[in-house]
Structures are given as C-alpha cells and as structure tokens.
Tab-separated table of C-alpha atoms and ligand atoms in Angstrom:
chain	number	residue	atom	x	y	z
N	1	UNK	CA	7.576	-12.777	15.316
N	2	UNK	CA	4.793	-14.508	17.189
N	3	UNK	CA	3.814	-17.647	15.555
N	4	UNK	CA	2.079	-17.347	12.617
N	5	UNK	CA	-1.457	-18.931	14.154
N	6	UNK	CA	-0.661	-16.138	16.964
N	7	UNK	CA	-0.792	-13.814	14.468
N	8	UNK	CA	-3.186	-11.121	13.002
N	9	UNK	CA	-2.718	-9.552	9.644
N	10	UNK	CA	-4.051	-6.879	7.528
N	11	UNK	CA	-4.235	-5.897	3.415
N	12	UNK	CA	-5.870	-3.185	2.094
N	13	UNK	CA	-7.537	-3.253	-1.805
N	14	UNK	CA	-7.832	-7.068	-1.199
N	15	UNK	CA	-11.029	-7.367	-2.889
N	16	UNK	CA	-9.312	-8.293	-6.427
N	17	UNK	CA	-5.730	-8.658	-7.850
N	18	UNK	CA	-2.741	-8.521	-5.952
N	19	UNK	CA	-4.249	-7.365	-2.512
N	20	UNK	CA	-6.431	-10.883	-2.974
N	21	UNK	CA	-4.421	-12.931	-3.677
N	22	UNK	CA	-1.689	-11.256	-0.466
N	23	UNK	CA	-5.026	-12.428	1.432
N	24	UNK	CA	-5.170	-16.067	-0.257
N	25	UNK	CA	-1.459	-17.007	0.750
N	26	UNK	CA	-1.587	-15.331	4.519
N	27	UNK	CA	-4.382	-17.198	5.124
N	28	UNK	CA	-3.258	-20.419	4.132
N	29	UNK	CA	0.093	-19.902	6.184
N	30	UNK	CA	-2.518	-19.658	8.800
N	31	UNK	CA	-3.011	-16.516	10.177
N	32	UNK	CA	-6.311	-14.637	11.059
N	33	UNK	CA	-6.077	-11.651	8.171
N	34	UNK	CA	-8.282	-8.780	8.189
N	35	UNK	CA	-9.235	-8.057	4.239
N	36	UNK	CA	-9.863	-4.664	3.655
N	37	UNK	CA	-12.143	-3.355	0.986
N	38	UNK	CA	-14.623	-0.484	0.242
N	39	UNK	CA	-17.918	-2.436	-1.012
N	40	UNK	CA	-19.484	-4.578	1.981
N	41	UNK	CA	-20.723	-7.072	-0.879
N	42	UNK	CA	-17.526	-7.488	-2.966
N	43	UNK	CA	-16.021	-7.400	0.525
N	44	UNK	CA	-18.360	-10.410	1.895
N	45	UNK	CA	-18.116	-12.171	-1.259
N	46	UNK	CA	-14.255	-12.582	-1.400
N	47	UNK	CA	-14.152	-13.254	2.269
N	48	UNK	CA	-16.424	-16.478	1.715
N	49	UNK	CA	-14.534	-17.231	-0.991
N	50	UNK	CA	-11.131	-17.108	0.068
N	51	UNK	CA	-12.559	-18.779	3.604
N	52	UNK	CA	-13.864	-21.692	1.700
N	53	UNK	CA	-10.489	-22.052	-0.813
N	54	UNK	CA	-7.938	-21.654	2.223
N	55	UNK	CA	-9.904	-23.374	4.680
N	56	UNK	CA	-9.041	-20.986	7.032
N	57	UNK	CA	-12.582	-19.220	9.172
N	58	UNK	CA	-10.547	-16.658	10.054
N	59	UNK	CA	-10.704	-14.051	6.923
N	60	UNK	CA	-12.443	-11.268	8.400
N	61	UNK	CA	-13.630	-7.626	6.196
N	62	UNK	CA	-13.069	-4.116	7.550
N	63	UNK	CA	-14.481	-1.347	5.246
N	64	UNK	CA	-12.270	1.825	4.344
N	65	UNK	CA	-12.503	4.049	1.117
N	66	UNK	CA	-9.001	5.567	1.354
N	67	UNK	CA	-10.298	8.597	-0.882
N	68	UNK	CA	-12.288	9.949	2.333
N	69	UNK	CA	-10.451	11.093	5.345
N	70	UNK	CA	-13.461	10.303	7.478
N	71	UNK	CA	-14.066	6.691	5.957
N	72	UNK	CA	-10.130	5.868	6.950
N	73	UNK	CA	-10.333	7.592	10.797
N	74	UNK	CA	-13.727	5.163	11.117
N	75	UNK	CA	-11.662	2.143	9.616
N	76	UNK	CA	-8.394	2.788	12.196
N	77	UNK	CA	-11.164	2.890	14.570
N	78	UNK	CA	-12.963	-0.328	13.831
N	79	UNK	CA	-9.134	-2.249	13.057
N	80	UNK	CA	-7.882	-0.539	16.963
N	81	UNK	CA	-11.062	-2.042	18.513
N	82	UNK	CA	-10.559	-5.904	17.180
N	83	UNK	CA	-7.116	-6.322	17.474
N	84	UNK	CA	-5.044	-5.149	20.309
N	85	UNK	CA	-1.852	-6.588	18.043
N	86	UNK	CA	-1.137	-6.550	14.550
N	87	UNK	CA	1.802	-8.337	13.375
N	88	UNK	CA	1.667	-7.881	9.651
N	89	UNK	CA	0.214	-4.469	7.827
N	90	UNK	CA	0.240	-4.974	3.666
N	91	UNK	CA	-0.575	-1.450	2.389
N	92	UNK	CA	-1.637	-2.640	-1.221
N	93	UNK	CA	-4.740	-0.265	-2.188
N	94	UNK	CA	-4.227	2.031	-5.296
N	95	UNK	CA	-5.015	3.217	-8.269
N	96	UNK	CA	-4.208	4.972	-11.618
N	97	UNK	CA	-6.486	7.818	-12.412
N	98	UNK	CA	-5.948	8.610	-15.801
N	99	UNK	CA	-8.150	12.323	-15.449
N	100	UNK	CA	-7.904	14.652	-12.610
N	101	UNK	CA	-10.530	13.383	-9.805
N	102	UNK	CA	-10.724	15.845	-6.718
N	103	UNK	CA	-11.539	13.702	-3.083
N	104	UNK	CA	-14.350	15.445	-0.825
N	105	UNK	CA	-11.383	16.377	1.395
N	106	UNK	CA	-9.835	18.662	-1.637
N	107	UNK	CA	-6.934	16.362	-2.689
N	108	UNK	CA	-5.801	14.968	-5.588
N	109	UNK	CA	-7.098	11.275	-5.983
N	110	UNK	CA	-3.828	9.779	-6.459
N	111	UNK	CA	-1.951	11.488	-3.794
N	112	UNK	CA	-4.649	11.301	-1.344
N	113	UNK	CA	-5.324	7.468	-1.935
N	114	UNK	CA	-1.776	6.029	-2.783
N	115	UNK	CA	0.221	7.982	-0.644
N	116	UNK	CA	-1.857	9.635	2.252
N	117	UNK	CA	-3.821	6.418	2.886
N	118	UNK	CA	-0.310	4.408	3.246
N	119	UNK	CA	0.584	7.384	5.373
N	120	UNK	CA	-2.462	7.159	7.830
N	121	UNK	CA	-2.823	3.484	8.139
N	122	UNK	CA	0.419	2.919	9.314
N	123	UNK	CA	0.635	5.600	11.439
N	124	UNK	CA	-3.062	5.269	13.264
N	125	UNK	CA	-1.948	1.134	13.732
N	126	UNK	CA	1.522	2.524	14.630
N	127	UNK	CA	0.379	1.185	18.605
N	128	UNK	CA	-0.872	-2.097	17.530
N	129	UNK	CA	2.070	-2.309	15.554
N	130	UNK	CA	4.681	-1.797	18.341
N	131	UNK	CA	2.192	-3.921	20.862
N	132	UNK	CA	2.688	-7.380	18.483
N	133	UNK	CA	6.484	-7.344	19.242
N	134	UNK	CA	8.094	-8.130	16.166
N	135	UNK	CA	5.885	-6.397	13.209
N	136	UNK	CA	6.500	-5.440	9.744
N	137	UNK	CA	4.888	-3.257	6.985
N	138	UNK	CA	4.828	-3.638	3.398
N	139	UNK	CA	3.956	-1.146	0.750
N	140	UNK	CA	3.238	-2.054	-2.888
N	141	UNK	CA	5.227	0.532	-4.606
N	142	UNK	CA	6.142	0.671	-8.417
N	143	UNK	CA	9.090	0.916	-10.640
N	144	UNK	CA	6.432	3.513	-12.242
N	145	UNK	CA	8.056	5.253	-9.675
N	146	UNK	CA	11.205	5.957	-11.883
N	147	UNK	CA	9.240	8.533	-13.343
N	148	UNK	CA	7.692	10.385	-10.366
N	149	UNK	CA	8.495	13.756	-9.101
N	150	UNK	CA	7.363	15.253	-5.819
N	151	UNK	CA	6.643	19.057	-6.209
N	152	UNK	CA	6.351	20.405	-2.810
N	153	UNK	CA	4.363	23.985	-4.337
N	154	UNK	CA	1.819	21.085	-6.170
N	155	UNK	CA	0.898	18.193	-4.094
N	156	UNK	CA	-2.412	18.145	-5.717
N	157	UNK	CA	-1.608	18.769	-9.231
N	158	UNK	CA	-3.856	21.529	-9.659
N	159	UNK	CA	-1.682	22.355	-12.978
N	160	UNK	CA	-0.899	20.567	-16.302
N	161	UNK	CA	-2.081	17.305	-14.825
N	162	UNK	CA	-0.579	14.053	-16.613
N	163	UNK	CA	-2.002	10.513	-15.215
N	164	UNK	CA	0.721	8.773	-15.196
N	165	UNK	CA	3.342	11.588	-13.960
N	166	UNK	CA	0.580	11.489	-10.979
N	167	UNK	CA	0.565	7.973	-10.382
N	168	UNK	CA	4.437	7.271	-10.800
N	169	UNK	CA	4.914	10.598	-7.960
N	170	UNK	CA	2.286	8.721	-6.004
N	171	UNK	CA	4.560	5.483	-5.903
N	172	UNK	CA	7.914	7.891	-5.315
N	173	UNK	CA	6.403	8.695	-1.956
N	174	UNK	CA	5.540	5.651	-1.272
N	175	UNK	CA	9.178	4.634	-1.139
N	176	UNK	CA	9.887	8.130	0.253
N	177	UNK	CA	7.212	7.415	3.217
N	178	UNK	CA	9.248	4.080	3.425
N	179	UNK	CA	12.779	5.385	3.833
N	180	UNK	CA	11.492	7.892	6.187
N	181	UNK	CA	9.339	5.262	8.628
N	182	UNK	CA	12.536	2.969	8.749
N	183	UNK	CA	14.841	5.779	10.050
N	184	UNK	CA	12.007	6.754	12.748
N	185	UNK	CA	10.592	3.329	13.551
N	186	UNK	CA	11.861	1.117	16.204
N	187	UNK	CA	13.822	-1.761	15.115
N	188	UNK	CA	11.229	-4.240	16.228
N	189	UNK	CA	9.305	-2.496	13.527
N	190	UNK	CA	10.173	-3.253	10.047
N	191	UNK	CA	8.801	-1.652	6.803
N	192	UNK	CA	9.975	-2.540	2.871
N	193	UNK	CA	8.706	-1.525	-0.103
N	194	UNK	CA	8.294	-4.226	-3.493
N	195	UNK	CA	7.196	-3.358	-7.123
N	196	UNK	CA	4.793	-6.466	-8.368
N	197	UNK	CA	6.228	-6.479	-11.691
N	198	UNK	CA	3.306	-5.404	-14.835
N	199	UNK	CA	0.516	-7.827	-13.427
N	200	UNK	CA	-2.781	-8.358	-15.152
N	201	UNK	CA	-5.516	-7.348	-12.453
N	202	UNK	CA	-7.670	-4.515	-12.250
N	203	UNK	CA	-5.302	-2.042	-12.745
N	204	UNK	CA	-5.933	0.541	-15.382
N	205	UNK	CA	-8.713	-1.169	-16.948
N	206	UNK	CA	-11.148	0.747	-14.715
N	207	UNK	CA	-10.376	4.348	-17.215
N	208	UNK	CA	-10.563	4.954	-20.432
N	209	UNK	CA	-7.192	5.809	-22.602
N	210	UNK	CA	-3.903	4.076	-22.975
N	211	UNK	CA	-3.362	2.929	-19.646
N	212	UNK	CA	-6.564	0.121	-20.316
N	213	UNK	CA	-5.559	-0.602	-24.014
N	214	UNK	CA	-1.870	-1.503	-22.634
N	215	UNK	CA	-3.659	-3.947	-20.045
N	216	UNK	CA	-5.993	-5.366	-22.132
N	217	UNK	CA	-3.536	-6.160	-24.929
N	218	UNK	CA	-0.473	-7.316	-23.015
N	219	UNK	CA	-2.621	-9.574	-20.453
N	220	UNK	CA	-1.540	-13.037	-22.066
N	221	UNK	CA	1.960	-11.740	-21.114
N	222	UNK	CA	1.892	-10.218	-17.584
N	223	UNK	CA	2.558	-11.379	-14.429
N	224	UNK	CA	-0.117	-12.987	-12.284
N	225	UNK	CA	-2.005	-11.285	-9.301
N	226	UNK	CA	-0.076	-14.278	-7.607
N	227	UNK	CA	3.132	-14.181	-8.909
N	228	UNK	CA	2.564	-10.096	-8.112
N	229	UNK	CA	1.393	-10.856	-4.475
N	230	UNK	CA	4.495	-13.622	-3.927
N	231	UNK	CA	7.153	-10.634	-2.889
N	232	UNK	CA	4.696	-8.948	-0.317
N	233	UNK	CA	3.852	-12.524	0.910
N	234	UNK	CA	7.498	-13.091	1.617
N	235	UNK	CA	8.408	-9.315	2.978
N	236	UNK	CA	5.819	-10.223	5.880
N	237	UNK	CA	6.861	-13.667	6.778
N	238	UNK	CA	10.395	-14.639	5.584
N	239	UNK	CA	12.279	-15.289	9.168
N	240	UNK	CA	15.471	-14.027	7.282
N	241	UNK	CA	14.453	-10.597	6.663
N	242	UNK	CA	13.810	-10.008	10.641
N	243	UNK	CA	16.156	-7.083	10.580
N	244	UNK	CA	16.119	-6.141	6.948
N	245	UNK	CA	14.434	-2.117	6.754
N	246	UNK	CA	13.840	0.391	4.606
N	247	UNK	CA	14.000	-1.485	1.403
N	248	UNK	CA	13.133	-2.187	-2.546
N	249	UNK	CA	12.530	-5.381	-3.163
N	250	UNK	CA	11.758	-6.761	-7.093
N	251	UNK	CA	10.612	-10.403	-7.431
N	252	UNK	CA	12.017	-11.190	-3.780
N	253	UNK	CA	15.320	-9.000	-4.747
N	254	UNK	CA	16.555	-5.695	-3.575
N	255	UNK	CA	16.847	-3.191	-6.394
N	256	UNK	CA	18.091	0.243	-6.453
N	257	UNK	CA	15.874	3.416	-6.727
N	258	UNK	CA	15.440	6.880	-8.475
N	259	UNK	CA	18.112	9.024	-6.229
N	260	UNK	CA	15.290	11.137	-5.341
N	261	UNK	CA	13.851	8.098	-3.586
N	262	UNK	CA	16.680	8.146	-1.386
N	263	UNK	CA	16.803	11.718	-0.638
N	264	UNK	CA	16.361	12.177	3.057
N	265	UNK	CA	15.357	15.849	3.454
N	266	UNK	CA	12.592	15.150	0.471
N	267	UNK	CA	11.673	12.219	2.368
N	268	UNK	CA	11.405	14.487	6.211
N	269	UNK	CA	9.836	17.358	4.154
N	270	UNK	CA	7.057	14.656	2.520
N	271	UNK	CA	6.552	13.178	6.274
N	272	UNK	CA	6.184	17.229	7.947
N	273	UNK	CA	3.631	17.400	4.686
N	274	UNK	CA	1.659	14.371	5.733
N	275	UNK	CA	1.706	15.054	8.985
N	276	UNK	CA	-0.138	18.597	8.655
N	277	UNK	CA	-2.298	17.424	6.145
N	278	UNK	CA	-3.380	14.153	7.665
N	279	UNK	CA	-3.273	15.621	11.490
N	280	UNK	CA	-1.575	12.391	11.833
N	281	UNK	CA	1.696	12.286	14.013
N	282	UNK	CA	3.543	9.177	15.745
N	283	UNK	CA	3.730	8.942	19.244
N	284	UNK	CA	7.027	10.770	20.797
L	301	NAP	N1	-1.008	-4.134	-11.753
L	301	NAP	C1	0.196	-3.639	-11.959
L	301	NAP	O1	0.763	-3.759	-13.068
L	301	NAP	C2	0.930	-2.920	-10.848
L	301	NAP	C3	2.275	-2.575	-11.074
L	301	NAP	C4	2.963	-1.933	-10.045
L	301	NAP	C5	2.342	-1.646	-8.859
L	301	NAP	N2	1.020	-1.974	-8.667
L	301	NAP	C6	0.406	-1.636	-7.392
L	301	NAP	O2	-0.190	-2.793	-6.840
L	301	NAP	C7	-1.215	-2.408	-5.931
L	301	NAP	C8	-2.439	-3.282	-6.168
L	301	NAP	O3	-2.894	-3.072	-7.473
L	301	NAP	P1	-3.538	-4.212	-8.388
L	301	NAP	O4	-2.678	-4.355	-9.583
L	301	NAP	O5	-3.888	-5.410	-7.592
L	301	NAP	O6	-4.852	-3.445	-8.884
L	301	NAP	P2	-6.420	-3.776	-8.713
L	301	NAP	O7	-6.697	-5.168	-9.168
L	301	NAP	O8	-7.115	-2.645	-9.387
L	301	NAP	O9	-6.641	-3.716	-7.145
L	301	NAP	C9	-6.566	-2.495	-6.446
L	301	NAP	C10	-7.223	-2.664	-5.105
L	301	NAP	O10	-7.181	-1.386	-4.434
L	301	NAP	C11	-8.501	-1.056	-4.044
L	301	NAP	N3	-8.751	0.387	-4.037
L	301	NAP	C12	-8.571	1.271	-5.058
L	301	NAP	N4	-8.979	2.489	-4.681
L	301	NAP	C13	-9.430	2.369	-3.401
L	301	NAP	C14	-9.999	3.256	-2.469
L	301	NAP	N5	-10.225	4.547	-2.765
L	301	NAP	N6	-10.333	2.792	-1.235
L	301	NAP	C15	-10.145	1.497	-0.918
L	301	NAP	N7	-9.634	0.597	-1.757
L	301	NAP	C16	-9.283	1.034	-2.999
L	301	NAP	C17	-9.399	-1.734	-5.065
L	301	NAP	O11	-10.716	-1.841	-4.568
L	301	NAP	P3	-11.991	-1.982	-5.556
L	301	NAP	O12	-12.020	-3.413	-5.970
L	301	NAP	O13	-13.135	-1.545	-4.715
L	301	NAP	O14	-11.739	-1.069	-6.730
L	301	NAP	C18	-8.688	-3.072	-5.207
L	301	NAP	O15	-9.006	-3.938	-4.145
L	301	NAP	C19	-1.452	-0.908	-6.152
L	301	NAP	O16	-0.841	-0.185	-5.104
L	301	NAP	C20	-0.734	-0.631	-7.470
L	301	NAP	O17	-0.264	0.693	-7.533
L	301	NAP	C21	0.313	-2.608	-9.653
C-alpha cells in the first residue's frame, strides 16, 4: 500500500459508534479519511470533533442516505470527483429495523441499506479502488448472521416479516457479497469481512421492542465502539494481511461461517440479483 499519509480512506455510518470511532483511529495513523454520514450537522459536528481529538485537518464529510438509490449515485459522484484513489473503503453503515420500513425505491430497509448499499459503494469506487494500487475493503458483518437466510422468491420480505431474521439475512449477504468480490476482484484488491462483537452504540436503541431493552440492559457489559472498530482498523492497515481475501475475521481472528455463507452459486445468484436491481455492474 501507499504510505499511509499518501493515503485516502473512507467509512460509511461514521457519525456515532463503531463507524466513529473506525474514523478516530485512521485518522490518527494519519491518513486523510472521508467520514460519511446522512445529517450535514451531525456530520460537521463529528468531523470538528474528531479533527480537533486526532489532530489530524484532514477528516473530511460526504453525505449519503444508503436507503435512497438516488442519495448513494449523488454520493459515488461527489467521493469519484475528490479522490482519484482510494486506498481503504470501510463499509460500516447499518441498521436493525425491528418493523417492516419500505425505501422510496420499493425495498426492504434492511436489504436495501445493509446489503445493497455495501453492494453499490464498492462497486461505483471499484475504479478508484483499482487506481490506489494496493486497496482493501472491509465490511462490518455479524455473527447475527448465523441466523440469516437468503430467499431468492423474497428479497424484500413482503411476507411474515421477523426483524431480526431480516437483519441477520442482511449480514449473510454481506459475507456472501464478500466471498463473491474476492473470487472476482483483482488480487491487488482485497476485501474481508469482521463481526464487532455485541458493542454498546446506537444499535437497536433507535426502535422500540426487545432489540433496545437487550442494549440498554447489557451496556455495562458490551464491547466498546472502540474495541468494536479495532478489527476493521486492523483489516485496512495490517501489512501482514496484504494478500489475505475473502475472509471472517472475530476480534482480529478468522472464524468459520454458516455453510450457506460459503455457498458459491448463492453467493453468484445474490451478485446477478444486485446487479439487476442496483444497475450496478463491474467493469469487464
Ligand atoms: N452494535 C452491535 O452490537 C453490532 C454487532 C454486530 C454488527 N454490527 C454492525 O456494525 C455496524 C455499525 O453499527 P454500530 O453498532 O456502530 O451502530 P450505530 O451506532 O447505530 O451506527 C450505525 C451508523 O450507520 C449509519 N446509518 C444507518 N442507517 C443509515 C442510512 N440509511 N444511511 C446512512 N447511514 C446510515 C448511522 O447513521 P445515523 O447516525 O445518521 O443514524 C450510524 O452512523 C453495522 O453494520 C452493524 O450491523 C453492530
């Protein structure tokens, strides 16, 4: 990889919790990291302070909201016009959405944020990507996504829809979507996946139900947005992992994952699906 002061880095859903605090360490290592985030003023704010904590001026925001098509085609847009390199891509925005929520482009608001929005970042940086030499991605998967199941006839969940069952299948293809970009990447290009571990941020608390009483009343015992962030940190700059692909890393380890997570025709068939949906294709 270029050196790090060389290089240019991006996390999405850094405006609290893990994504944050992925921000806060990159930045001290010293490169210039573009913080994504969907509210200019939480956006700003975090910028100035993570600017004045790392001491580093250049923390810059772009603004996305992953639930709208449109809103990530302008973001690619803005991201292709600053940088003509990227060296480091952290795909860390999600969600759990404990009731059905419908995006304005007709999908399902897990699918369509966790998974599509991995899905069309990567792929519309895919140039800037391949121009920085060495480059790597890193998705924030989940070991939620033991209990995921893709169903093909479904992708939206129009029936019987269960929060969680939506949220672990959401963080399934995120490991599929991994698996799959490794095997049609270049080498140059690497891309791992890492669960955080149970980490006291905003996740959950932002419905109503059992996802926010199990955050509020574990807290005192998760893990820290930093001790969450440490395993993305070290997917996108350890010199030792140069070569290392396709991957599922827990607390800097690699762990094993549901079979179906290693399926390869589930993984091509969730790609094709992405593809058509998104209108989103990599280069020949
Ligand atoms: N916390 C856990 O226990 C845990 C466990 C396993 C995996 N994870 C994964 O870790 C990642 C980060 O989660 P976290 O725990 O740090 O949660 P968090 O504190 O709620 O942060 C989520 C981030 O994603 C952003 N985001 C959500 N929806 C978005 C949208 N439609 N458009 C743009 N940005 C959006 C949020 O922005 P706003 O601030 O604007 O809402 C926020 O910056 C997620 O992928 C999650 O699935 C978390």
């Amino acid at each position: 990889m270029r050196p790090i002061a060389d290089q240019v880095h991006l996390v999405t859903g850094a405006t609290q919790g893990i994504g944050k605090e992925t921000v806060r360490a990159l930045a001290r290592l010293g490169a210039r990291v573009i913080l994504a985030a969907r509210d200019q003023a939480r956006g700003q704010a975090v910028v100035e302070e993570l600017r004045a904590d790392t001491g580093n001026a250049r923390i810059e925001l772009a603004l996305v909201d992953f639930a709208s098509f449109a809103s990530v085609r302008a973001f690619l847009d803005d991201v292709r016009a600053r940088v003509a390199a990227l060296d480091v891509l952290v795909n860390n925005a999600g969600g759990y959405f404990g009731r059905r929520q419908q995006t304005d482009d007709g999908h399902e608001m897990s699918f369509q944020v966790n998974h599509l929005g991995y899905f069309m970042t990567t792929l519309g940086l895919f140039d800037r990507l391949r121009a920085a030499g060495d480059a790597r991605v890193v998705c924030v998967s989940s070991d939620a996504h033991w209990g995921g199941r893709v169903d093909f006839d479904d992708l939206d969940r129009t029936e019987g829809y269960f929060g969680y069952r939506a949220y672990a299948t959401s963080k399934l293809m995120n490991l599929l979507f991994v698996a799959e970009a490794a095997r049609r990447f270049p080498p140059s290009l690497t891309i791992n996946a890492q669960h955080p571990g149970v980490v006291a941020s905003g996740f959950g608390l932002g419905e109503r139900g059992v996802m926010k009483a199990f955050y509020l009343v574990a807290r005192p015992f998760l893990r820290t947005a930093a001790q969450g962030a440490d395993t993305s940190v070290w997917l996108s700059t350890a010199p030792e992992l140069g070569a290392v692909t396709g991957k599922y890393f827990v607390r800097r380890r690699e762990r094993s994952t549901l079979a179906d997570a290693r399926d390869p025709e589930l993984a091509r068939r969730l790609w094709t699906e992405s593809e058509r949906l998104t209108g989103m294709s990599l280069p020949a």
